[in-house]
Tab-separated table of C-alpha atoms in Angstrom:
chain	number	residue	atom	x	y	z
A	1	UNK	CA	-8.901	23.408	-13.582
A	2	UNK	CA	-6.469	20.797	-12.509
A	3	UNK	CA	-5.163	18.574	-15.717
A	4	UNK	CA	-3.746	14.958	-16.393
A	5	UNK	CA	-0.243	13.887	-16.696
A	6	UNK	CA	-0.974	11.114	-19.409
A	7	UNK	CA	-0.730	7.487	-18.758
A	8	UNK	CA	-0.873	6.080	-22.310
A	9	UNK	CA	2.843	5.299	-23.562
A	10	UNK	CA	4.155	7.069	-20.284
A	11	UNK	CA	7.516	5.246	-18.478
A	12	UNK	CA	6.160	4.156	-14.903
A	13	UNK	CA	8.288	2.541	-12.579
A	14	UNK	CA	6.486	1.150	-9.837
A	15	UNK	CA	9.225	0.578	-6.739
A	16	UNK	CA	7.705	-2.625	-4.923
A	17	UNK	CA	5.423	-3.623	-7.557
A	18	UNK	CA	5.760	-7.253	-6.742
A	19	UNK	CA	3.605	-6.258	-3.604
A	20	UNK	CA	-0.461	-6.670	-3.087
A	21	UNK	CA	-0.817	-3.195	-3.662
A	22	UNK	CA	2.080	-2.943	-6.347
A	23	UNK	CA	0.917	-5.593	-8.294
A	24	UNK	CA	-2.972	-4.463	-8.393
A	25	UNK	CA	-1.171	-0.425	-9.438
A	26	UNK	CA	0.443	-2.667	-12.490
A	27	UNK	CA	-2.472	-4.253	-13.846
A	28	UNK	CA	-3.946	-1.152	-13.933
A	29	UNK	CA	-1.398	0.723	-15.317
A	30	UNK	CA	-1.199	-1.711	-18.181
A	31	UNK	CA	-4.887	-1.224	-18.712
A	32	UNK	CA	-4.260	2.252	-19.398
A	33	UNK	CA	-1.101	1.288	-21.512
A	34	UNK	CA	1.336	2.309	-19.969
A	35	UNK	CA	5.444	0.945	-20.261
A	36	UNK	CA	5.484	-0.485	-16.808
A	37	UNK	CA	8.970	-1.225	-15.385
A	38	UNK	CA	9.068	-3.201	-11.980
A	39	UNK	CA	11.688	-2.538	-9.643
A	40	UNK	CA	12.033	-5.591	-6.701
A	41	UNK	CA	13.644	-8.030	-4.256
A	42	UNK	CA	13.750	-11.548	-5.585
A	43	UNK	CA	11.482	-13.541	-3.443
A	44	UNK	CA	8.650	-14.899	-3.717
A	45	UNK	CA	6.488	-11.662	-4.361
A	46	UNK	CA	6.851	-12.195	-7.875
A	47	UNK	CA	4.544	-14.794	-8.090
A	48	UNK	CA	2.284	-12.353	-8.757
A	49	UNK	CA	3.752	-10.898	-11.341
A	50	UNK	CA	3.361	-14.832	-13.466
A	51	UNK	CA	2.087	-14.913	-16.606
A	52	UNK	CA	2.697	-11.154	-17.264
A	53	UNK	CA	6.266	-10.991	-17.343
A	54	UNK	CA	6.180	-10.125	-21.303
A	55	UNK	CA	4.078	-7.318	-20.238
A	56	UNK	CA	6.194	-5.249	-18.077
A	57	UNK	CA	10.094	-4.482	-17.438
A	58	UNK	CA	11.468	-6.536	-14.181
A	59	UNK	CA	14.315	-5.069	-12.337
A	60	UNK	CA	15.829	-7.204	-10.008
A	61	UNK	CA	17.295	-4.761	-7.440
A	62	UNK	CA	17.711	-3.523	-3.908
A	63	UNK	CA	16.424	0.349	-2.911
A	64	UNK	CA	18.692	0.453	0.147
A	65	UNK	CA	22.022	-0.025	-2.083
A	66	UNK	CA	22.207	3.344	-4.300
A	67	UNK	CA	23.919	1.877	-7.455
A	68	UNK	CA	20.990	-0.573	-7.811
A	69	UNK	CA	18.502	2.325	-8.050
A	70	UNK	CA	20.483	4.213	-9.937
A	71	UNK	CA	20.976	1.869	-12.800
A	72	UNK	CA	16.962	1.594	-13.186
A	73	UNK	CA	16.325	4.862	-13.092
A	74	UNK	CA	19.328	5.832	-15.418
A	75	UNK	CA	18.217	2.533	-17.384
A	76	UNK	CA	14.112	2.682	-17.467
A	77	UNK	CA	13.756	6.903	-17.462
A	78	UNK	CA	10.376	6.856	-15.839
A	79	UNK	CA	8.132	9.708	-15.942
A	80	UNK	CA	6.328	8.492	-12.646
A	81	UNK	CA	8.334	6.775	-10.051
A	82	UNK	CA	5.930	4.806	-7.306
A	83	UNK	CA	7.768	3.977	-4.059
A	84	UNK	CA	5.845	1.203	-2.469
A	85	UNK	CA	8.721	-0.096	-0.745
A	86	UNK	CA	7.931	-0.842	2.529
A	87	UNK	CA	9.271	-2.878	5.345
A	88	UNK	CA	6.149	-5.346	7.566
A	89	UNK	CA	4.734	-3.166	9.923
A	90	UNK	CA	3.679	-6.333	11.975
A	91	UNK	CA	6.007	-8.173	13.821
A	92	UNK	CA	7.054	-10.606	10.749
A	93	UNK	CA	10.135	-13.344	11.700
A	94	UNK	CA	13.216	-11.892	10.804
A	95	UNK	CA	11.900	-8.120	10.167
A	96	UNK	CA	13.914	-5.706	13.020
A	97	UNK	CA	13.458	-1.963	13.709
A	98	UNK	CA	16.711	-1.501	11.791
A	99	UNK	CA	15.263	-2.569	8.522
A	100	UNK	CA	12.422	-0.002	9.198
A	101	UNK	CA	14.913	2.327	8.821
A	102	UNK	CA	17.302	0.900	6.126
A	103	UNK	CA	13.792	1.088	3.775
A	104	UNK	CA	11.927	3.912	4.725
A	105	UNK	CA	14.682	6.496	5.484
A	106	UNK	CA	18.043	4.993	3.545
A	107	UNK	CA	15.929	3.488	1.431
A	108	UNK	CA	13.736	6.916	0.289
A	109	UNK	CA	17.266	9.031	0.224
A	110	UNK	CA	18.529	6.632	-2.033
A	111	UNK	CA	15.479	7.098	-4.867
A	112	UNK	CA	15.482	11.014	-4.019
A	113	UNK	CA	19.163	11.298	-4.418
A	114	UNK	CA	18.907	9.481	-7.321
A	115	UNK	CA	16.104	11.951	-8.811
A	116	UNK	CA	16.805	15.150	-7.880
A	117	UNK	CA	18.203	16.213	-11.043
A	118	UNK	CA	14.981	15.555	-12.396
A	119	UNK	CA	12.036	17.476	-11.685
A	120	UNK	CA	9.907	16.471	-14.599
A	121	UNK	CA	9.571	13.021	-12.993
A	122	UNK	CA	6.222	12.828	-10.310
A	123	UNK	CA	7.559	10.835	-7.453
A	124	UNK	CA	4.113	9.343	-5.725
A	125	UNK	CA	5.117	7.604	-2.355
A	126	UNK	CA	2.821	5.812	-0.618
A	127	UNK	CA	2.977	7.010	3.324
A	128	UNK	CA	1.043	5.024	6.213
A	129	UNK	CA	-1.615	6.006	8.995
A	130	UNK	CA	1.279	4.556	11.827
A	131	UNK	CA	2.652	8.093	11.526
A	132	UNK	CA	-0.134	9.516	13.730
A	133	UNK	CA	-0.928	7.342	15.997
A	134	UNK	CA	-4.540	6.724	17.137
A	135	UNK	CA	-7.635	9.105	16.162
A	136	UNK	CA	-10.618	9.509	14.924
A	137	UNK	CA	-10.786	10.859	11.384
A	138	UNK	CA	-7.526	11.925	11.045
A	139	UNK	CA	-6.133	15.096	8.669
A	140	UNK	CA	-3.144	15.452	7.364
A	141	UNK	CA	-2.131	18.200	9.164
A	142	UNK	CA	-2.706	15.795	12.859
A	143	UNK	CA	0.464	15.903	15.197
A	144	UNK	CA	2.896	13.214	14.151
A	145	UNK	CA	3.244	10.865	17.298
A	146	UNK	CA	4.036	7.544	15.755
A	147	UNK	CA	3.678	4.518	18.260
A	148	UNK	CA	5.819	2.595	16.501
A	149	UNK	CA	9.409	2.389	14.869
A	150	UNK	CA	8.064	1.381	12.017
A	151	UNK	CA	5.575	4.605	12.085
A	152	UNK	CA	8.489	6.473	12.700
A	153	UNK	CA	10.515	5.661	9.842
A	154	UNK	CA	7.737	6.668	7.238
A	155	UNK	CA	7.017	9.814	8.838
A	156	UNK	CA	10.891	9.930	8.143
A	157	UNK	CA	10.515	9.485	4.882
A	158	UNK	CA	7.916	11.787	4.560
A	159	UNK	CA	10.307	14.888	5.615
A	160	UNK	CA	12.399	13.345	3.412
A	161	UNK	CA	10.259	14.073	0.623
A	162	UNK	CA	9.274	17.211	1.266
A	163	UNK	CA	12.761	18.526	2.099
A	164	UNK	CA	13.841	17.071	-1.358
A	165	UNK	CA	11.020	18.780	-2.894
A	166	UNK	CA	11.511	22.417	-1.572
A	167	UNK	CA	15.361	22.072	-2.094
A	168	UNK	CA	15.384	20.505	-5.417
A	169	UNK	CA	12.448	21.359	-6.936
A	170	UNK	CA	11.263	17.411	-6.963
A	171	UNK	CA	7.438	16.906	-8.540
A	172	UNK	CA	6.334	14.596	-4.819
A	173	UNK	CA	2.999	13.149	-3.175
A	174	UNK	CA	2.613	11.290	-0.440
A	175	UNK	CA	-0.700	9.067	0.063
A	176	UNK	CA	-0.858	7.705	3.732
A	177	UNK	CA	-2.998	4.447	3.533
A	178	UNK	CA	-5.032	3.509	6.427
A	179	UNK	CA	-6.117	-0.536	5.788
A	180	UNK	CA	-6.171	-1.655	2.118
A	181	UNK	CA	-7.333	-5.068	1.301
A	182	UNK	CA	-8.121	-7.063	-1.818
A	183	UNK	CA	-7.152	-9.377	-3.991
A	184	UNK	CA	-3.255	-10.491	-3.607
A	185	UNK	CA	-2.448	-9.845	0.056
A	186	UNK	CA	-0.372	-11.714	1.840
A	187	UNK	CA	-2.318	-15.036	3.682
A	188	UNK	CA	-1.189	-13.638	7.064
A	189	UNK	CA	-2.681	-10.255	7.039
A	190	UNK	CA	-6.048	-9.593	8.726
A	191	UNK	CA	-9.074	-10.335	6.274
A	192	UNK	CA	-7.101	-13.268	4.172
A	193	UNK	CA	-6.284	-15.076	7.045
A	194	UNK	CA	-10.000	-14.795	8.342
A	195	UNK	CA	-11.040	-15.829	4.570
A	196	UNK	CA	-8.761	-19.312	4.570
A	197	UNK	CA	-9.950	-19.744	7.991
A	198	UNK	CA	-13.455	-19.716	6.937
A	199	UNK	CA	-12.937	-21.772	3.743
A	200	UNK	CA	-10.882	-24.422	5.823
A	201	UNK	CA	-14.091	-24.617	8.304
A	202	UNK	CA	-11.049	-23.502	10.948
A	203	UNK	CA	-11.993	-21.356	14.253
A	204	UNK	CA	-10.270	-17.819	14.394
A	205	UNK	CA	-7.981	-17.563	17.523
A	206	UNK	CA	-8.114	-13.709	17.657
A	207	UNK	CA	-8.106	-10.522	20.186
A	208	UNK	CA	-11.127	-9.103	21.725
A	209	UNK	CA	-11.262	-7.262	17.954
A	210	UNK	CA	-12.021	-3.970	19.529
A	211	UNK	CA	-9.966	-2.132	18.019
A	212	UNK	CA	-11.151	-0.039	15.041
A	213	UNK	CA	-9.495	0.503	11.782
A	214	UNK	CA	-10.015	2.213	8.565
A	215	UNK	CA	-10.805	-0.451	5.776
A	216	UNK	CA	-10.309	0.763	1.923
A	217	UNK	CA	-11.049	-1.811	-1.073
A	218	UNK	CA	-7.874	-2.297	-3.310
A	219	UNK	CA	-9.453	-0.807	-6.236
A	220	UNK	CA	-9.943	2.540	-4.836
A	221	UNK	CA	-6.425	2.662	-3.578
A	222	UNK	CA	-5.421	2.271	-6.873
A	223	UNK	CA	-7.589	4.886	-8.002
A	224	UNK	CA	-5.697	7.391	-5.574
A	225	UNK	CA	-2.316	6.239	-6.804
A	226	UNK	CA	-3.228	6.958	-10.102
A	227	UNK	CA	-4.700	10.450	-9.597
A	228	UNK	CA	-1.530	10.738	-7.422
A	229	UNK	CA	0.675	10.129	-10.294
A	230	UNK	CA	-1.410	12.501	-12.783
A	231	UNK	CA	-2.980	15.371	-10.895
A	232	UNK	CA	-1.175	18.468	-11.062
A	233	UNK	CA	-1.178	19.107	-7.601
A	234	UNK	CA	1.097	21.109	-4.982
A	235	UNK	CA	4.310	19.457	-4.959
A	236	UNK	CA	5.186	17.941	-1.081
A	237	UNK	CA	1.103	17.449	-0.958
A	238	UNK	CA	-0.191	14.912	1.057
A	239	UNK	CA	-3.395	12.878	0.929
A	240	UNK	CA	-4.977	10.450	3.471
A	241	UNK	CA	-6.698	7.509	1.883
A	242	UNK	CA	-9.241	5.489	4.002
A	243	UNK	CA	-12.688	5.043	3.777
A	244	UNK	CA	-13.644	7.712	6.630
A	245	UNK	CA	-15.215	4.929	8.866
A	246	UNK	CA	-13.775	3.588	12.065
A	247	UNK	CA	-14.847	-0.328	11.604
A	248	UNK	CA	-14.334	-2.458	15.176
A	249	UNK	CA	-11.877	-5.575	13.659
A	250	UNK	CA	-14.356	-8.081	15.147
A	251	UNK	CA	-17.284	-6.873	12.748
A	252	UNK	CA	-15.142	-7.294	9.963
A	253	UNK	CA	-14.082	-10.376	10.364
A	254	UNK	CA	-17.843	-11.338	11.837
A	255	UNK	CA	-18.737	-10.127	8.300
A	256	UNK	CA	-16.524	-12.123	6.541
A	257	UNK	CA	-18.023	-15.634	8.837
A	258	UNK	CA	-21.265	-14.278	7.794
A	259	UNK	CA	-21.095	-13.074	4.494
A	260	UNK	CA	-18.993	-17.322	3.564
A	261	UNK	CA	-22.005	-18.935	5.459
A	262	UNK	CA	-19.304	-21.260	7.217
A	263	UNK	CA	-19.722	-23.009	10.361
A	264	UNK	CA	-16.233	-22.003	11.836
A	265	UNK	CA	-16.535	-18.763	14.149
A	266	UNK	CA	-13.804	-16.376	15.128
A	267	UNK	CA	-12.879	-16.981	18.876
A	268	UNK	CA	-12.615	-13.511	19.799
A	269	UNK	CA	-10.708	-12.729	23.516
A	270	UNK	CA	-8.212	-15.888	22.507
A	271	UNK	CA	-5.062	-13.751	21.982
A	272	UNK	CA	-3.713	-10.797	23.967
A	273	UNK	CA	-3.749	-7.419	22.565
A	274	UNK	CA	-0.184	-5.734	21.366
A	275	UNK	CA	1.211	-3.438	24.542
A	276	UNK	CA	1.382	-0.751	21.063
A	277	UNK	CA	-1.877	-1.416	19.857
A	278	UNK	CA	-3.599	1.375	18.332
A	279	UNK	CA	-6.844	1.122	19.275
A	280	UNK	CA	-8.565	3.582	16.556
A	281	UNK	CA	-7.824	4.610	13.639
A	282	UNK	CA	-9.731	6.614	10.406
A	283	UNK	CA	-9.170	9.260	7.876
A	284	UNK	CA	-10.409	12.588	6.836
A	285	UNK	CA	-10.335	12.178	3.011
A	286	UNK	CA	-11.374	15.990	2.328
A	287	UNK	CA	-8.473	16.669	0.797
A	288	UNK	CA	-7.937	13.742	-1.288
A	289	UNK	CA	-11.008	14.651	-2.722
A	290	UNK	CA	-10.554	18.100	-2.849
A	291	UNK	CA	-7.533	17.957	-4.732
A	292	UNK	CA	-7.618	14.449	-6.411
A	293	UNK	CA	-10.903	13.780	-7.283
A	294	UNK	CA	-10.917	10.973	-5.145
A	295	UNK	CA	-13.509	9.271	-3.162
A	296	UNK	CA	-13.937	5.687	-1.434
A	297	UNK	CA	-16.422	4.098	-3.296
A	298	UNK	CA	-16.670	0.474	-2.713
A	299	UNK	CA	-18.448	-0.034	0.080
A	300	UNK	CA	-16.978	-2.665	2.913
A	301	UNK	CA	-19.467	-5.645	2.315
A	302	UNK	CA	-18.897	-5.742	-1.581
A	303	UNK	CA	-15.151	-5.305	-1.229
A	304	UNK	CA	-15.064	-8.142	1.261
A	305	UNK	CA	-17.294	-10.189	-1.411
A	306	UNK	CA	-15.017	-9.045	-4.337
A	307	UNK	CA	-12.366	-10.498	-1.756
A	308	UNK	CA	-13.672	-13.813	-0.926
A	309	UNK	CA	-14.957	-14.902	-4.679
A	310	UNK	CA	-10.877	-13.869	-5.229
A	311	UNK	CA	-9.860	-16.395	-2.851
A	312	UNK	CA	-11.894	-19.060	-3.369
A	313	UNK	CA	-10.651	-18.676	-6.857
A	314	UNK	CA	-6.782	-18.448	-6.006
A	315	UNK	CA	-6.641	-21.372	-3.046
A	316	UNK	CA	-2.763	-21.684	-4.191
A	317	UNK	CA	-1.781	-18.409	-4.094
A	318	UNK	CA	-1.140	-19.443	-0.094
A	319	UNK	CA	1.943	-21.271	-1.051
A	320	UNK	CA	3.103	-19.945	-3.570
A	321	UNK	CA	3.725	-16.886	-1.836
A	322	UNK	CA	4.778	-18.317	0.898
A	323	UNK	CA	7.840	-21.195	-0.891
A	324	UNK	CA	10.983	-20.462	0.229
């Protein structure tokens, strides 16, 4: 019978927990009252983080420079490190293949370095579906033929991980997300961009849409992370999370027009497809739930309407996260 690491009073550092995903893993964390400690680039990302900033410990700090990580984890003495550092998968101004690299592979030797006197500490870091390239319900044990640098550098960081963990005894999981969404994602990414389009009564320029992803509500990502961080599971385990279904993009953002009433449409066939688009993409979750416990259980149209009330409820969020 598999036990749980307790959460109450435990020292959590979550790596990236200005993020979308980071910052829904802290409020949750809190919830379960945890000492939450915050590890981040300045920037605007901490927006999210206002009006908590009494609750939790903020570390201003950079994962690629070793004496930065060092000094938290020397200074905060987590019992759970999360590494949700991540570079922008899509092509973002100013993001190169080099800083794929810098944060997935110099970045992850840094915090492993850094730990590997300490195998009490659960290291949970939080992989990606680029390092498989397309498929249909995908296992963890599919070839690794990344179609992108970015894809490459997490499954990087994923040998990292293990290698650390066989050689050094680390405590590590890996959970490769497929599509999260919810509350507090960045305005540019898919389903907030077709939200603000909708509420601004503003057609969708978009692709044909026909390519098919794995959507998973916030919530239930967070659910995975914390049975990630608690579990006592094989160490070097890893978990796809997804919802299992292969949704076409252009019924999920249809959905979204439909499910907002608005008279704007999405103008699908607008915008070329990426030459390195993956055209399908979803997860076999077996051993998630297996091992974890875990299942997907928010089901697409309520986490797009959990989505959308969020939204029409945090209008300014848009530029606030994006000020310079």
């Amino acid at each position: 019978m598999q036990t749980l690491l307790p959460l109450k009073d435990a020292r959590v550092l979550v790596i990236g927990g200005s993020g979308a995903i980071g910052s829904n893993l802290v409020w949750r964390l809190l919830a379960e009252g945890s000492r939450v400690g915050i590890f981040t680039l300045p920037g605007p990302d901490l927006v999210r983080m206002r009006g908590h900033e009494s609750q939790v410990e903020i570390m201003i700090g950079d994962l690629t420079a070793p004496e930065s990580i060092e000094h938290a984890i020397k200074y905060f003495q987590p019992r759970i490190v999360y590494h949700l550092a991540s570079s922008v998968w899509a092509r973002v101004a100013g993001t190169t293949q080099a800083d794929h690299l810098r944060v997935s592979g110099l970045g992850t030797l840094n915090l492993l370095e850094t730990l590997k006197g300490k195998p009490e500490t659960r290291i949970v870091f939080t992989g990606s579906a680029a390092v498989y390239g397309p498929g249909t319900l995908l296992r963890e044990d599919s070839p690794i033929a990344p179609n992108t640098v970015f894809g490459a550098c997490k499954a990087a960081a994923s040998d990292l991980l293990r290698t650390y963990g066989r050689i050094w005894g680390l405590s590590t999981v890996e959970l490769r997300f497929f599509m999260p969404y919810g509350p507090w994602e960045h305005p540019h990414r898919l389903i907030p961009q077709t939200i603000l389009s909708a509420l601004d009564g503003r057609d969708l320029p978009m692709t044909a849409g026909t390519q098919k992803r794995d959507p998973t509500y916030i919530d239930d990502v967070v659910e995975a992370l914390i049975l990630a961080g608690t579990k006592e599971v094989k160490t070097g385990s890893i978990y796809n999370i997804g919802s299992g279904q292969a949704v076409p993009v252009r019924d999920m953002v249809q959905q979204v027009f439909t499910l907002m009433q608005s008279a704007a449409k999405p103008l699908f066939g607008e915008l070329p497809m990426r030459a390195d688009e993956i055209m399908e993409m979803s997860a076999d979750v077996s051993a998630a739930r297996r091992d974890l416990g875990w299942e997907p259980r928010t089901p697409l149209a309520d986490g797009l309407s959990k989505t959308i009330a969020w939204w029409k409820e945090n209008r300014d969020f848009v530029t606030r996260i994006l000020a310079k």
